[in-house]
Short mmCIF file of C-alpha atoms in Angstrom, two decimals:
data_model
loop_
_atom_site.label_atom_id
_atom_site.label_comp_id
_atom_site.label_asym_id
_atom_site.label_seq_id
_atom_site.Cartn_x
_atom_site.Cartn_y
_atom_site.Cartn_z
CA LEU A 1 -7.32 15.77 12.26
CA ALA A 2 -10.92 14.66 12.70
CA LYS A 3 -11.19 11.16 14.16
CA THR A 4 -14.25 9.10 13.33
CA THR A 5 -15.98 6.39 15.32
CA GLN A 6 -18.35 3.89 13.73
CA PRO A 7 -19.91 0.65 14.93
CA ILE A 8 -17.76 -2.32 13.98
CA SER A 9 -20.67 -4.32 12.63
CA MET A 10 -24.42 -4.26 12.03
CA ASP A 11 -26.95 -6.84 10.91
CA SER A 12 -30.16 -6.15 9.06
CA TYR A 13 -32.80 -7.97 7.05
CA GLU A 14 -33.70 -7.52 3.44
CA GLY A 15 -36.14 -4.72 2.82
CA GLN A 16 -35.34 -2.83 5.99
CA GLU A 17 -33.90 0.66 6.26
CA VAL A 18 -30.41 0.74 7.71
CA ASN A 19 -28.89 3.69 9.51
CA ILE A 20 -25.16 3.77 10.22
CA THR A 21 -23.97 6.56 12.47
CA CYS A 22 -20.49 8.01 12.50
CA SER A 23 -19.21 10.20 15.32
CA HIS A 24 -16.72 12.94 14.56
CA ASN A 25 -16.62 15.17 17.61
CA ASN A 26 -13.68 17.31 16.55
CA ILE A 27 -14.82 18.00 13.01
CA ALA A 28 -13.40 21.25 11.68
CA THR A 29 -15.36 24.06 10.08
CA ASN A 30 -14.28 23.27 6.54
CA ASP A 31 -14.41 19.45 6.82
CA TYR A 32 -16.67 17.47 4.53
CA ILE A 33 -18.19 14.09 5.39
CA THR A 34 -17.92 11.32 2.82
CA TRP A 35 -19.10 7.71 2.85
CA TYR A 36 -17.65 4.86 0.84
CA GLN A 37 -18.76 1.25 0.38
CA GLN A 38 -16.34 -1.65 -0.07
CA PHE A 39 -17.02 -5.23 -1.13
CA PRO A 40 -14.43 -7.94 -0.39
CA SER A 41 -11.33 -7.70 -2.56
CA GLN A 42 -12.67 -4.66 -4.39
CA GLY A 43 -11.77 -1.00 -4.15
CA PRO A 44 -14.05 1.30 -2.15
CA ARG A 45 -16.87 3.01 -4.02
CA PHE A 46 -18.17 6.51 -3.30
CA ILE A 47 -21.69 6.59 -1.89
CA ILE A 48 -22.44 10.12 -0.77
CA GLN A 49 -20.90 13.33 0.52
CA GLY A 50 -22.25 16.22 2.54
CA TYR A 51 -21.39 19.24 4.60
CA LYS A 52 -24.56 19.97 6.57
CA THR A 53 -28.26 19.12 6.87
CA LYS A 54 -29.41 16.42 4.48
CA VAL A 55 -28.12 15.08 1.20
CA THR A 56 -29.91 12.47 -0.87
CA ASN A 57 -28.93 10.63 -4.02
CA GLU A 58 -30.23 7.59 -5.82
CA VAL A 59 -28.71 5.10 -3.39
CA ALA A 60 -28.57 6.75 0.06
CA SER A 61 -29.27 9.71 2.28
CA LEU A 62 -26.87 11.47 4.60
CA PHE A 63 -28.16 13.26 7.66
CA ILE A 64 -25.93 15.77 9.40
CA PRO A 65 -27.18 17.58 12.53
CA ALA A 66 -26.52 21.25 13.11
CA ASP A 67 -23.50 20.66 15.35
CA ARG A 68 -21.98 18.33 12.70
CA LYS A 69 -20.43 16.15 15.40
CA SER A 70 -22.02 13.07 13.87
CA SER A 71 -23.57 11.93 10.63
CA THR A 72 -25.91 9.12 9.68
CA LEU A 73 -25.85 7.18 6.45
CA SER A 74 -29.30 5.85 5.62
CA LEU A 75 -29.76 2.99 3.17
CA PRO A 76 -33.41 2.46 2.22
CA ARG A 77 -34.74 -1.08 1.75
CA VAL A 78 -31.44 -2.93 1.78
CA SER A 79 -30.86 -6.10 -0.19
CA LEU A 80 -28.36 -8.93 0.17
CA SER A 81 -26.06 -7.12 -2.25
CA ASP A 82 -25.68 -4.25 0.21
CA THR A 83 -23.61 -6.51 2.46
CA ALA A 84 -20.30 -4.65 2.57
CA VAL A 85 -18.03 -2.49 4.70
CA TYR A 86 -19.06 1.15 4.98
CA TYR A 87 -16.49 3.84 5.74
CA CYS A 88 -17.07 7.34 7.05
CA LEU A 89 -14.39 9.89 6.15
CA VAL A 90 -14.06 13.39 7.50
CA GLY A 91 -11.57 15.94 6.28
CA ALA A 92 -10.78 18.96 4.21
CA GLY A 93 -8.06 19.46 1.71
CA SER A 94 -5.22 17.01 2.06
CA ALA A 95 -5.55 13.29 1.45
CA ARG A 96 -3.24 12.85 4.39
CA GLN A 97 -6.12 13.82 6.63
CA LEU A 98 -8.54 11.26 5.26
CA THR A 99 -8.44 7.99 7.14
CA PHE A 100 -10.70 5.10 6.23
CA GLY A 101 -10.50 3.49 9.63
CA SER A 102 -12.06 0.09 10.25
CA GLY A 103 -15.46 0.89 8.83
CA THR A 104 -18.77 -0.80 9.63
CA GLN A 105 -19.40 -4.32 8.37
CA LEU A 106 -23.05 -4.42 7.34
CA THR A 107 -24.52 -7.88 6.90
CA VAL A 108 -27.93 -8.13 5.28
CA LEU A 109 -29.75 -11.33 6.09
CA PRO A 110 -32.52 -12.94 4.03
CA ASP B 1 -16.25 -0.33 -13.67
CA SER B 2 -14.65 2.78 -12.16
CA GLY B 3 -12.51 3.54 -15.21
CA VAL B 4 -9.31 3.12 -13.20
CA THR B 5 -7.08 0.27 -14.31
CA GLN B 6 -4.36 -1.45 -12.34
CA THR B 7 -1.83 -4.01 -13.43
CA PRO B 8 -0.96 -6.66 -12.60
CA LYS B 9 -3.98 -8.11 -10.84
CA HIS B 10 -1.89 -10.56 -8.86
CA LEU B 11 1.81 -10.58 -8.07
CA ILE B 12 3.75 -13.24 -6.22
CA THR B 13 7.37 -12.61 -5.35
CA ALA B 14 10.03 -13.37 -2.79
CA THR B 15 11.41 -11.40 0.11
CA GLY B 16 14.08 -8.91 -0.85
CA GLN B 17 12.74 -8.44 -4.35
CA ARG B 18 11.45 -5.29 -6.03
CA VAL B 19 8.15 -4.89 -7.86
CA THR B 20 6.33 -2.15 -9.75
CA LEU B 21 2.60 -1.66 -9.67
CA ARG B 22 0.94 0.37 -12.39
CA CYS B 23 -2.17 2.52 -12.38
CA SER B 24 -4.00 4.33 -15.14
CA PRO B 25 -6.47 6.93 -13.87
CA ARG B 26 -9.87 7.70 -15.31
CA SER B 27 -9.77 9.84 -18.40
CA GLY B 28 -9.48 13.47 -17.37
CA ASP B 29 -8.57 12.82 -13.74
CA LEU B 30 -5.44 14.64 -12.65
CA SER B 31 -4.94 13.15 -9.21
CA VAL B 32 -3.80 9.65 -8.31
CA TYR B 33 -3.78 8.11 -4.84
CA TRP B 34 -2.18 4.90 -3.61
CA TYR B 35 -3.52 2.85 -0.70
CA GLN B 36 -2.42 -0.33 1.01
CA GLN B 37 -4.96 -2.69 2.55
CA SER B 38 -3.89 -5.54 4.74
CA LEU B 39 -5.99 -7.65 7.07
CA ASP B 40 -4.65 -6.14 10.26
CA GLN B 41 -4.15 -2.53 9.14
CA GLY B 42 -7.23 -1.67 7.16
CA LEU B 43 -7.02 0.77 4.28
CA GLN B 44 -3.94 2.96 4.65
CA PHE B 45 -3.25 6.03 2.54
CA LEU B 46 0.26 5.97 1.07
CA ILE B 47 0.72 8.88 -1.30
CA GLN B 48 -1.08 11.26 -3.67
CA TYR B 49 0.04 12.84 -6.91
CA TYR B 50 -1.58 15.69 -8.73
CA ASN B 51 -0.68 16.43 -12.33
CA GLY B 52 2.75 14.89 -11.96
CA GLU B 53 3.66 16.42 -8.61
CA GLU B 54 3.53 14.85 -5.17
CA ARG B 55 0.58 16.39 -3.30
CA ALA B 56 0.35 14.49 -0.03
CA LYS B 57 2.24 11.73 1.69
CA GLY B 58 0.83 9.29 4.19
CA ASN B 59 2.28 6.24 5.88
CA ILE B 60 4.56 5.28 3.03
CA LEU B 61 7.71 3.39 3.90
CA GLU B 62 11.09 4.59 2.66
CA ARG B 63 11.39 1.33 0.71
CA PHE B 64 8.37 2.42 -1.32
CA SER B 65 8.33 5.14 -3.92
CA ALA B 66 5.91 6.38 -6.53
CA GLN B 67 5.69 8.72 -9.44
CA GLN B 68 3.14 10.10 -11.85
CA PHE B 69 4.15 10.42 -15.47
CA PRO B 70 3.24 13.12 -18.03
CA ASP B 71 0.45 10.93 -19.40
CA LEU B 72 -0.87 10.84 -15.79
CA HIS B 73 -0.41 7.13 -15.23
CA SER B 74 1.33 6.27 -11.99
CA GLU B 75 3.66 3.59 -10.72
CA LEU B 76 4.27 2.41 -7.18
CA ASN B 77 7.65 0.82 -6.63
CA LEU B 78 8.14 -1.51 -3.69
CA SER B 79 11.66 -2.65 -2.90
CA SER B 80 13.41 -4.91 -0.40
CA LEU B 81 10.10 -6.63 0.06
CA GLU B 82 9.19 -8.18 3.38
CA LEU B 83 6.51 -10.69 4.29
CA GLY B 84 4.52 -7.89 5.90
CA ASP B 85 4.22 -6.07 2.59
CA SER B 86 1.77 -8.70 1.40
CA ALA B 87 -1.47 -6.79 0.88
CA LEU B 88 -3.95 -5.40 -1.58
CA TYR B 89 -2.70 -2.20 -3.18
CA PHE B 90 -5.33 0.13 -4.53
CA CYS B 91 -4.97 3.07 -6.80
CA ALA B 92 -7.65 5.75 -6.95
CA SER B 93 -8.06 8.80 -9.12
CA SER B 94 -10.02 12.01 -8.81
CA PRO B 95 -10.63 14.99 -11.07
CA ARG B 96 -8.78 17.56 -8.95
CA GLY B 97 -6.34 17.51 -6.09
CA THR B 98 -8.68 18.14 -3.19
CA ALA B 99 -9.08 14.73 -1.60
CA SER B 100 -11.77 15.70 0.85
CA THR B 101 -14.29 16.99 -1.68
CA ASP B 102 -13.30 15.07 -4.79
CA THR B 103 -14.88 11.70 -5.36
CA GLN B 104 -12.13 9.10 -5.48
CA TYR B 105 -12.60 6.34 -8.03
CA PHE B 106 -10.80 3.18 -7.02
CA GLY B 107 -9.25 0.58 -9.26
CA PRO B 108 -9.65 -3.18 -8.81
CA GLY B 109 -6.39 -3.46 -6.89
CA THR B 110 -3.20 -5.49 -7.13
CA ARG B 111 -2.84 -8.37 -4.73
CA LEU B 112 0.79 -8.69 -3.72
CA THR B 113 1.99 -11.87 -2.04
CA VAL B 114 5.52 -11.94 -0.67
CA LEU B 115 6.84 -15.44 0.08
#
């Protein structure tokens, strides 16, 4: 069961790029890395998923080094509305293996 | 809007009582997941169903049970409620049964308050 470690909180300013790194030292060969975003009192929302190298979609990029022991979620030019908790999940197959953990509270300041 | 609906939105009840939370997945999704989120425990996976069958079980108490019906909606039953059961309960759905690669679409949640 891959355990993840993320910073508890991060602050940024509007318009900046934000990088949130997740450590997962014991990631297994068939594990995928998935990031979710959660606003207060709302359900988490899928942001991005990857297995290796780099994945980009319309809202974020995910960078995964060759050893896959960490991953970095990159949010370009954040706005106040990006203030939320960001969760890194690592696992393969069973939902039992996916733990949301405490996540990273990102606060975007004006 | 994720397409996942949950009812009721809020529920207030007393200790010892029993409640039922309902979830309707997105159209076409076969898998339903239940999560509990409390202030001190974070988001905890409870149980997953896939096409009517239990697929995975997490930290679900024996006082809690769930099922997925032929029309794919799901219900989470909580009995002998305790103060500590007060939490947000989320339902999520995904197209298939592979939690790690499927995107999970979360509903708005049911806020349960046990007095």
